[in-house]
Coordinates of C-alpha atoms and ligand atoms in Angstrom, one line a residue:
X1 CA 20.7 8.9 12.2
X2 CA 20.9 6.3 9.4
X3 CA 19.8 5.1 6.1
X4 CA 16.5 5.9 4.6
X5 CA 15.6 8.3 7.4
X6 CA 18.9 10.1 7.7
X7 CA 18.6 10.7 4.0
X8 CA 15.0 11.9 4.4
X9 CA 16.1 14.1 7.2
X10 CA 19.0 15.5 5.3
X11 CA 16.8 16.0 2.2
X12 CA 14.4 17.7 4.5
X13 CA 17.2 19.9 5.8
X14 CA 17.3 18.7 9.3
X15 CA 20.8 19.9 9.4
X16 CA 19.5 23.4 9.3
X17 CA 16.5 22.8 11.5
X18 CA 17.2 25.4 14.2
X19 CA 18.0 28.2 11.8
X20 CA 15.0 27.5 9.6
X21 CA 12.5 27.0 12.4
X22 CA 13.5 30.2 14.0
X23 CA 12.9 32.0 10.8
X24 CA 9.5 30.5 10.1
X25 CA 8.1 30.9 13.5
X26 CA 8.6 34.6 13.1
X27 CA 7.2 34.9 9.6
X28 CA 4.1 32.6 9.9
X29 CA 1.1 33.0 9.7
X30 CA 0.4 36.0 7.6
X31 CA 3.5 35.9 5.4
X32 CA 4.1 32.6 3.6
X33 CA 7.7 31.5 3.7
X34 CA 8.9 30.1 0.4
X35 CA 7.4 26.7 -0.2
X36 CA 4.8 27.0 2.6
X37 CA 1.4 28.6 2.4
X38 CA -1.5 28.7 4.8
X39 CA -3.0 25.9 2.6
X40 CA -0.1 23.7 3.8
X41 CA -1.2 24.1 7.5
X42 CA -1.0 20.5 9.0
X43 CA -4.2 18.6 9.3
X44 CA -5.4 17.2 12.6
X45 CA -2.9 14.4 13.5
X46 CA -4.0 11.2 15.3
X47 CA -1.6 10.1 18.1
X48 CA 0.3 6.8 17.7
X49 CA -0.4 4.3 20.5
X50 CA 3.2 3.4 21.1
X51 CA 3.3 0.8 23.9
X52 CA 5.5 -2.3 24.2
X53 CA 2.4 -4.5 24.5
X54 CA 1.2 -3.4 21.1
X55 CA 4.3 -4.8 19.4
X56 CA 2.9 -7.8 17.5
X57 CA 6.0 -8.8 15.5
X58 CA 9.7 -8.1 15.2
X59 CA 11.5 -8.8 12.0
X60 CA 15.1 -8.6 10.7
X61 CA 16.3 -8.0 7.2
X62 CA 19.8 -8.0 5.7
X63 CA 20.4 -5.3 3.1
X64 CA 22.5 -6.7 0.3
X65 CA 25.2 -4.0 0.1
X66 CA 28.0 -3.8 -2.5
X67 CA 30.5 -1.0 -2.2
X68 CA 30.7 -0.8 -6.1
X69 CA 26.9 -0.6 -6.4
X70 CA 24.5 -3.4 -7.5
X71 CA 25.9 -6.2 -9.7
X72 CA 24.4 -5.6 -13.2
X73 CA 26.8 -7.2 -15.6
X74 CA 26.1 -10.3 -17.8
X75 CA 27.9 -13.6 -18.2
X76 CA 27.3 -16.8 -20.2
X77 CA 26.6 -19.9 -18.1
X78 CA 26.3 -23.0 -20.2
X79 CA 24.3 -21.7 -23.2
X80 CA 22.3 -19.2 -21.1
X81 CA 22.9 -15.4 -21.0
X82 CA 22.7 -14.5 -17.3
X83 CA 22.0 -10.9 -16.4
X84 CA 22.8 -10.1 -12.8
X85 CA 20.5 -7.8 -10.9
X86 CA 21.4 -8.0 -7.2
X87 CA 23.0 -6.0 -4.4
X88 CA 20.7 -3.0 -4.1
X89 CA 21.5 -2.3 -0.4
X90 CA 18.8 -0.2 1.3
X91 CA 17.2 0.9 -2.0
X92 CA 15.8 -2.4 -3.5
X93 CA 12.2 -1.4 -3.6
X94 CA 13.0 2.2 -4.7
X95 CA 15.2 1.2 -7.6
X96 CA 13.4 -2.0 -8.6
X97 CA 11.7 -0.7 -11.8
X98 CA 14.7 1.1 -13.1
X99 CA 16.9 -1.8 -12.5
X100 CA 14.4 -4.1 -14.2
X101 CA 14.3 -1.9 -17.3
X102 CA 18.1 -2.0 -17.6
X103 CA 18.2 -5.7 -17.1
X104 CA 15.5 -6.2 -19.8
X105 CA 17.4 -4.1 -22.3
X106 CA 20.3 -6.5 -21.9
X107 CA 18.0 -9.5 -22.2
X108 CA 16.5 -8.2 -25.4
X109 CA 19.9 -8.4 -27.1
X110 CA 19.1 -12.1 -27.5
X111 CA 15.5 -11.5 -28.7
X112 CA 14.2 -14.2 -26.4
X113 CA 10.6 -15.4 -26.5
X114 CA 10.8 -16.6 -22.9
X115 CA 13.0 -15.7 -19.9
X116 CA 13.7 -17.0 -16.4
X117 CA 13.8 -14.7 -13.4
X118 CA 15.5 -16.1 -10.4
X119 CA 14.1 -14.6 -7.2
X120 CA 10.7 -13.3 -6.1
X121 CA 11.7 -10.3 -3.9
X122 CA 11.5 -6.6 -4.9
X123 CA 13.9 -7.0 -7.8
X124 CA 12.5 -10.3 -9.2
X125 CA 8.9 -9.1 -9.1
X126 CA 9.8 -5.9 -11.0
X127 CA 11.9 -7.8 -13.6
X128 CA 9.2 -10.3 -14.2
X129 CA 6.5 -7.7 -14.5
X130 CA 8.6 -5.6 -16.9
X131 CA 9.4 -8.6 -19.1
X132 CA 5.7 -9.7 -19.2
X133 CA 4.7 -6.1 -20.2
X134 CA 7.2 -6.5 -23.1
X135 CA 5.3 -9.6 -24.2
X136 CA 7.7 -12.3 -23.1
X137 CA 6.8 -15.6 -21.4
X138 CA 8.2 -15.4 -17.9
X139 CA 8.9 -18.0 -15.3
X140 CA 10.0 -17.0 -11.8
X141 CA 12.1 -19.6 -10.0
X142 CA 12.6 -19.0 -6.3
X143 CA 13.2 -20.5 -2.9
X144 CA 10.7 -18.0 -1.3
X145 CA 7.8 -16.0 -2.5
X146 CA 7.8 -12.3 -1.7
X147 CA 6.0 -12.8 1.6
X148 CA 8.9 -14.8 2.9
X149 CA 11.7 -13.0 1.1
X150 CA 13.8 -10.4 2.8
X151 CA 12.1 -7.7 0.8
X152 CA 8.9 -8.1 2.8
X153 CA 10.8 -6.8 5.9
X154 CA 11.7 -3.4 4.5
X155 CA 10.3 -0.1 5.9
X156 CA 8.6 0.9 2.6
X157 CA 9.9 4.3 1.8
X158 CA 11.3 6.0 -1.4
X159 CA 15.0 5.8 -0.4
X160 CA 16.8 5.3 -3.8
X161 CA 20.3 6.1 -2.5
X162 CA 20.2 4.3 0.9
X163 CA 23.4 2.2 1.2
X164 CA 23.6 1.8 -2.6
X165 CA 27.4 2.2 -2.9
X166 CA 30.5 3.7 -1.3
X167 CA 31.5 7.0 -2.8
X168 CA 35.1 5.9 -3.2
X169 CA 34.3 2.4 -4.5
X170 CA 31.4 3.1 -6.8
X171 CA 31.8 1.6 -10.3
X172 CA 32.7 4.1 -13.0
X173 CA 29.5 5.7 -14.5
X174 CA 27.4 4.3 -11.7
X175 CA 26.0 7.8 -10.7
X176 CA 24.5 8.1 -14.2
X177 CA 23.2 4.5 -14.1
X178 CA 21.7 5.2 -10.7
X179 CA 20.0 8.4 -12.0
X180 CA 18.4 6.5 -14.8
X181 CA 17.2 3.7 -12.5
X182 CA 15.7 6.2 -10.1
X183 CA 13.9 8.2 -12.8
X184 CA 12.4 5.1 -14.4
X185 CA 11.3 3.8 -11.0
X186 CA 9.7 7.0 -9.9
X187 CA 7.8 7.2 -13.1
X188 CA 6.6 3.6 -12.9
X189 CA 5.5 4.0 -9.3
X190 CA 3.3 6.8 -10.5
X191 CA 1.3 4.2 -12.5
X192 CA 0.3 2.5 -9.2
X193 CA -0.9 5.5 -7.2
X194 CA -4.6 5.6 -6.4
X195 CA -5.2 1.8 -6.6
X196 CA -7.7 0.1 -4.2
X197 CA -5.9 -0.6 -0.9
X198 CA -3.3 2.1 -1.7
X199 CA -0.3 -0.2 -2.1
X200 CA 1.6 2.9 -3.2
X201 CA 0.8 6.4 -1.8
X202 CA 2.2 9.7 -0.7
X203 CA 2.4 10.3 3.0
X204 CA 3.6 13.3 5.1
X205 CA 6.6 12.7 7.4
X206 CA 7.5 14.9 10.3
X207 CA 11.1 15.3 11.3
X208 CA 11.2 16.3 15.0
X209 CA 14.0 17.8 17.0
X210 CA 14.2 19.1 20.6
X211 CA 17.0 21.5 19.6
X212 CA 20.4 21.7 18.1
X213 CA 21.4 21.6 14.5
X214 CA 20.8 17.9 14.0
X215 CA 22.4 16.4 10.8
X216 CA 23.3 13.0 12.4
X217 CA 26.3 11.0 11.4
X218 CA 27.1 12.6 8.0
X219 CA 27.2 10.2 5.0
X220 CA 29.9 7.9 6.5
X221 CA 31.4 7.3 3.0
X222 CA 28.1 6.1 1.5
X223 CA 27.3 7.5 -2.0
X224 CA 24.6 10.1 -2.1
X225 CA 23.0 10.8 -5.5
X226 CA 19.6 12.3 -4.6
X227 CA 20.7 15.8 -5.6
X228 CA 20.5 14.7 -9.3
X229 CA 16.8 14.0 -9.0
X230 CA 15.8 16.9 -6.8
X231 CA 13.4 18.0 -9.5
X232 CA 11.3 14.8 -8.9
X233 CA 10.7 14.9 -5.2
X234 CA 8.8 17.4 -3.1
X235 CA 10.9 19.7 -0.8
X236 CA 10.5 19.8 2.9
X237 CA 9.3 22.8 4.9
X238 CA 10.0 24.0 8.4
X239 CA 6.7 24.4 10.2
X240 CA 6.1 27.2 12.6
X241 CA 6.3 26.6 16.4
X242 CA 2.9 25.3 17.7
X243 CA 1.7 24.5 14.1
X244 CA 1.6 20.8 15.1
X245 CA 0.8 18.9 18.3
X246 CA 4.3 17.6 18.6
X247 CA 5.9 18.8 21.9
X248 CA 9.3 19.7 20.3
X249 CA 11.1 22.9 19.3
X250 CA 11.6 22.1 15.6
X251 CA 9.4 20.4 13.1
X252 CA 10.0 19.9 9.4
X253 CA 7.6 18.2 7.1
X254 CA 8.1 16.4 3.8
X255 CA 5.9 14.3 1.6
X256 CA 7.3 11.0 0.5
X257 CA 6.4 8.0 -1.6
X258 CA 5.5 5.1 0.6
X259 CA 5.2 1.4 -0.3
X260 CA 2.7 -0.6 1.8
X261 CA 4.9 -3.6 1.2
X262 CA 2.5 -6.5 2.1
X263 CA -0.3 -5.1 -0.1
X264 CA 2.2 -4.3 -2.8
X265 CA 3.7 -7.8 -2.9
X266 CA 0.2 -9.3 -3.2
X267 CA -0.6 -6.8 -6.0
X268 CA 2.6 -7.6 -8.0
X269 CA 2.1 -11.4 -7.6
X270 CA -1.5 -11.2 -8.7
X271 CA -0.6 -9.0 -11.7
X272 CA 2.2 -11.4 -12.7
X273 CA -0.2 -14.4 -12.6
X274 CA -2.9 -12.4 -14.4
X275 CA -0.4 -11.7 -17.2
X276 CA 0.4 -15.4 -17.6
X277 CA 3.6 -15.4 -15.6
X278 CA 4.5 -18.8 -14.0
X279 CA 6.1 -19.4 -10.6
X280 CA 8.2 -22.5 -9.8
X281 CA 9.4 -23.0 -6.3
X282 CA 13.0 -24.1 -6.6
X283 CA 16.3 -23.6 -4.7
X284 CA 19.5 -23.3 -6.7
X285 CA 22.8 -24.6 -5.2
X286 CA 25.2 -23.4 -7.9
X287 CA 25.1 -20.9 -10.8
X288 CA 25.7 -23.9 -13.2
X289 CA 22.1 -24.8 -12.6
X290 CA 21.1 -21.5 -14.4
X291 CA 22.6 -23.0 -17.6
X292 CA 20.3 -26.1 -17.3
X293 CA 17.0 -24.2 -17.4
X294 CA 14.8 -24.4 -20.5
X295 CA 15.0 -20.5 -20.8
X296 CA 18.2 -19.3 -22.3
X297 CA 18.0 -15.8 -20.9
X298 CA 18.1 -15.6 -17.1
X299 CA 17.8 -12.5 -14.8
X300 CA 19.4 -13.2 -11.5
X301 CA 17.6 -11.4 -8.7
X302 CA 18.7 -13.4 -5.7
X303 CA 19.5 -10.4 -3.4
X304 CA 21.5 -11.3 -0.3
X305 CA 21.1 -15.0 -1.3
X306 CA 23.6 -14.3 -4.1
X307 CA 26.4 -14.1 -1.6
X308 CA 26.2 -17.9 -1.0
X309 CA 24.9 -18.9 -4.4
X310 CA 27.3 -16.9 -6.5
X311 CA 30.1 -17.0 -3.9
X312 CA 30.0 -13.2 -4.1
X313 CA 31.7 -12.0 -1.0
X314 CA 31.5 -8.4 -2.2
X315 CA 28.0 -8.5 -0.8
X316 CA 28.1 -7.2 2.8
X317 CA 25.0 -7.7 5.0
X318 CA 23.7 -4.6 6.6
X319 CA 21.3 -5.7 9.4
X320 CA 18.1 -3.8 10.0
X321 CA 15.3 -4.6 12.5
X322 CA 11.7 -3.5 12.6
X323 CA 9.3 -3.6 15.5
X324 CA 5.7 -3.8 14.3
X325 CA 2.9 -1.9 16.2
X326 CA -0.7 -2.8 15.6
X327 CA -1.9 -0.9 12.6
X328 CA -3.8 2.4 13.1
X329 CA -5.5 3.4 9.9
X330 CA -6.2 6.9 11.4
X331 CA -2.4 7.6 11.6
X332 CA -1.8 8.9 8.1
X333 CA 1.7 10.3 8.6
X334 CA 5.3 9.2 9.6
X335 CA 7.7 10.5 12.2
X336 CA 11.4 10.7 12.8
X337 CA 12.4 11.6 16.3
X338 CA 15.5 10.9 18.4
X339 CA 16.9 8.4 15.9
X340 CA 13.7 6.4 15.8
X341 CA 11.7 6.2 12.5
X342 CA 8.0 5.5 12.3
X343 CA 6.2 4.6 9.1
X344 CA 2.5 4.1 9.4
X345 CA 1.5 1.4 6.9
X346 CA -1.8 -0.5 6.3
X347 CA -0.1 -3.6 7.6
X348 CA 1.5 -2.2 10.7
X349 CA 3.3 0.7 12.2
X350 CA 7.0 0.3 11.4
X351 CA 9.3 1.3 14.4
X352 CA 13.0 1.3 13.6
X353 CA 15.9 2.3 15.8
X354 CA 18.4 4.1 13.6
X355 CA 21.1 5.5 15.9
X356 CA 24.7 5.1 14.8
X357 CA 24.4 6.1 11.2
X358 CA 24.2 4.1 8.0
X359 CA 26.9 1.9 9.4
X360 CA 24.5 0.5 12.0
X361 CA 24.3 -3.2 11.3
X362 CA 27.1 -3.1 8.8
X363 CA 28.7 -6.5 8.2
X364 CA 26.2 -8.0 10.7
X365 CA 24.4 -11.1 9.5
X366 CA 22.6 -11.8 12.7
X367 CA 19.0 -12.4 11.5
X368 CA 17.5 -13.1 14.9
X369 CA 15.3 -10.3 16.4
X370 CA 16.6 -8.5 19.4
X371 CA 13.5 -7.6 21.4
X372 CA 15.1 -5.0 23.6
X373 CA 16.1 -2.9 20.6
X374 CA 12.5 -2.6 19.4
X375 CA 11.1 -2.0 22.9
X376 CA 13.6 0.8 23.6
X377 CA 12.6 2.4 20.3
X378 CA 8.9 2.1 21.2
X379 CA 9.7 3.8 24.6
X380 CA 11.1 6.8 22.8
X381 CA 7.9 7.2 20.8
X382 CA 5.7 6.5 23.8
X383 CA 7.4 9.3 25.7
X384 CA 7.0 11.7 22.7
X385 CA 3.2 11.0 22.6
X386 CA 2.8 11.3 26.3
X387 CA 3.3 15.0 25.8
X388 CA 1.5 15.1 22.4
X389 CA -0.9 18.1 22.0
X390 CA 0.3 19.8 25.1
Ligands
FAD401 C1 15.2 -2.8 7.8 C2 15.3 -2.5 6.3 C3 14.5 -1.5 5.8 C4 14.5 -1.3 4.4 N1 13.7 -0.3 3.9 C5 13.7 0.0 2.6 C6 12.9 1.0 2.1 O1 12.2 1.7 2.8 N2 12.9 1.3 0.7 C7 13.7 0.5 -0.1 O2 13.7 0.8 -1.3 N3 14.5 -0.5 0.4 C8 14.5 -0.8 1.7 N4 15.3 -1.8 2.2 C9 16.1 -2.6 1.3 C10 15.4 -3.7 0.5 O3 14.7 -4.4 1.5 C11 16.3 -4.5 -0.3 O4 17.1 -3.8 -1.1 C12 15.5 -5.5 -1.1 O5 14.7 -6.3 -0.3 C13 16.4 -6.4 -2.0 O6 15.5 -7.2 -2.7 P1 15.9 -8.4 -3.6 O7 14.8 -8.8 -4.5 O8 17.2 -8.1 -4.2 O9 16.2 -9.5 -2.5 P2 15.3 -10.5 -1.6 O10 14.1 -9.8 -1.1 O11 16.2 -11.2 -0.6 O12 14.8 -11.6 -2.7 C14 15.7 -12.6 -3.1 C15 14.9 -13.7 -3.8 O13 15.8 -14.6 -4.3 C16 15.4 -15.9 -3.8 N5 16.7 -16.7 -3.7 C17 17.8 -16.3 -3.1 N6 18.7 -17.3 -3.1 C18 18.1 -18.3 -3.8 C19 18.6 -19.6 -4.2 N7 19.8 -20.1 -3.9 N8 17.7 -20.4 -5.0 C20 16.5 -19.9 -5.3 N9 16.0 -18.7 -4.9 C21 16.9 -17.9 -4.2 C22 14.8 -15.6 -2.5 O14 14.0 -16.8 -2.1 C23 13.9 -14.4 -2.9 O15 12.7 -14.8 -3.5 C24 15.3 -2.1 3.5 C25 16.1 -3.1 4.1 C26 16.1 -3.3 5.5 C27 17.0 -4.4 6.0

């Protein structure tokens, strides 16, 4: 079990699944176990049509992981103040607003009228939006717009401490910085709930297990900070046996923030243009070029691209692959089962194989899709749904 979903499962207490499920099946219905009342009884769930021939795309993304945590320091290049804002591992969308707020604080030390943002992925879009909201003139310079950037190939869940640092290598004070970023991001995403098209929404996720304690691979040395924001996020509950149509022994449900990334990217780009932000398509070949820009304050949001551009070998690629099943608007929930994660989004049903823990894909920069990996994951889900409702 890895990354976003291992974290969700652990947050959801999958490690204690068997114990909890045994308890709730005895005590429900009639008595409401703590955190679960009859009002929480699951709604009717539509089945997922998981078949290999419904895979319409397979994509690969490289998480920009740094053992110390994201690079957020500043340096002077030429006569420009450069604020680095890259290396957010598996948490880039989740932390984007908080990281942008911290970057802008540093930018404001120069009281600029205009700034440059390099990059148009999750981090660049949030930095540009935050700067525009503060009344600055903003120009985004990038090689790819968000639709082509690696950010567009993310699963789209609130996973603020997925592969964000190594416990033993995290920079001093990073846990506090992380908490600040996570809290600002959570609050900002709140502003975008309920918009037409639902780019940001809450969805239920069902963690399924045939038996055994679960708990996956442990944290494998990756830093875990979610406990410090437990007050923000809904708790998971063990559901009683037969409360859902899933043909498994143990089910836990949690509600999580979901980013419908394609909608979301369009929304952010439109907002940026509407606020007067400019976009210039440009590739940089050396950091010295930052110093030649007309803007004298630059926020560097180049993600994994920073490895080559900045010569920053502290960025380690963590490969992740998604198989895309044809969207099913009637499927309004996500699933985690046998190390396969499903996220039902408006732009497709995300199928991700996650066996092997957070280290799956670690130091692997192979960006070519491996079809067999996605087909095998679809098979796991197809088998689950062949017994659905029985
Ligand atoms: C399979 C998978 C699932 C994930 N799921 C989630 C999730 O559910 N939730 C979550 O929060 N995170 C998730 N992530 C992590 C998230 O995708 C990354 O943290 C995030 O995309 C990083 O965004 P970024 O803006 O830093 O980088 P990018 O998206 O790579 O954007 C970088 C930008 O910089 C530009 N650029 C780079 N180099 C240059 C250059 N030399 N010149 C000009 N422009 C340049 C690029 O064109 C691009 O516009 C996932 C990652 C993977 C692999």
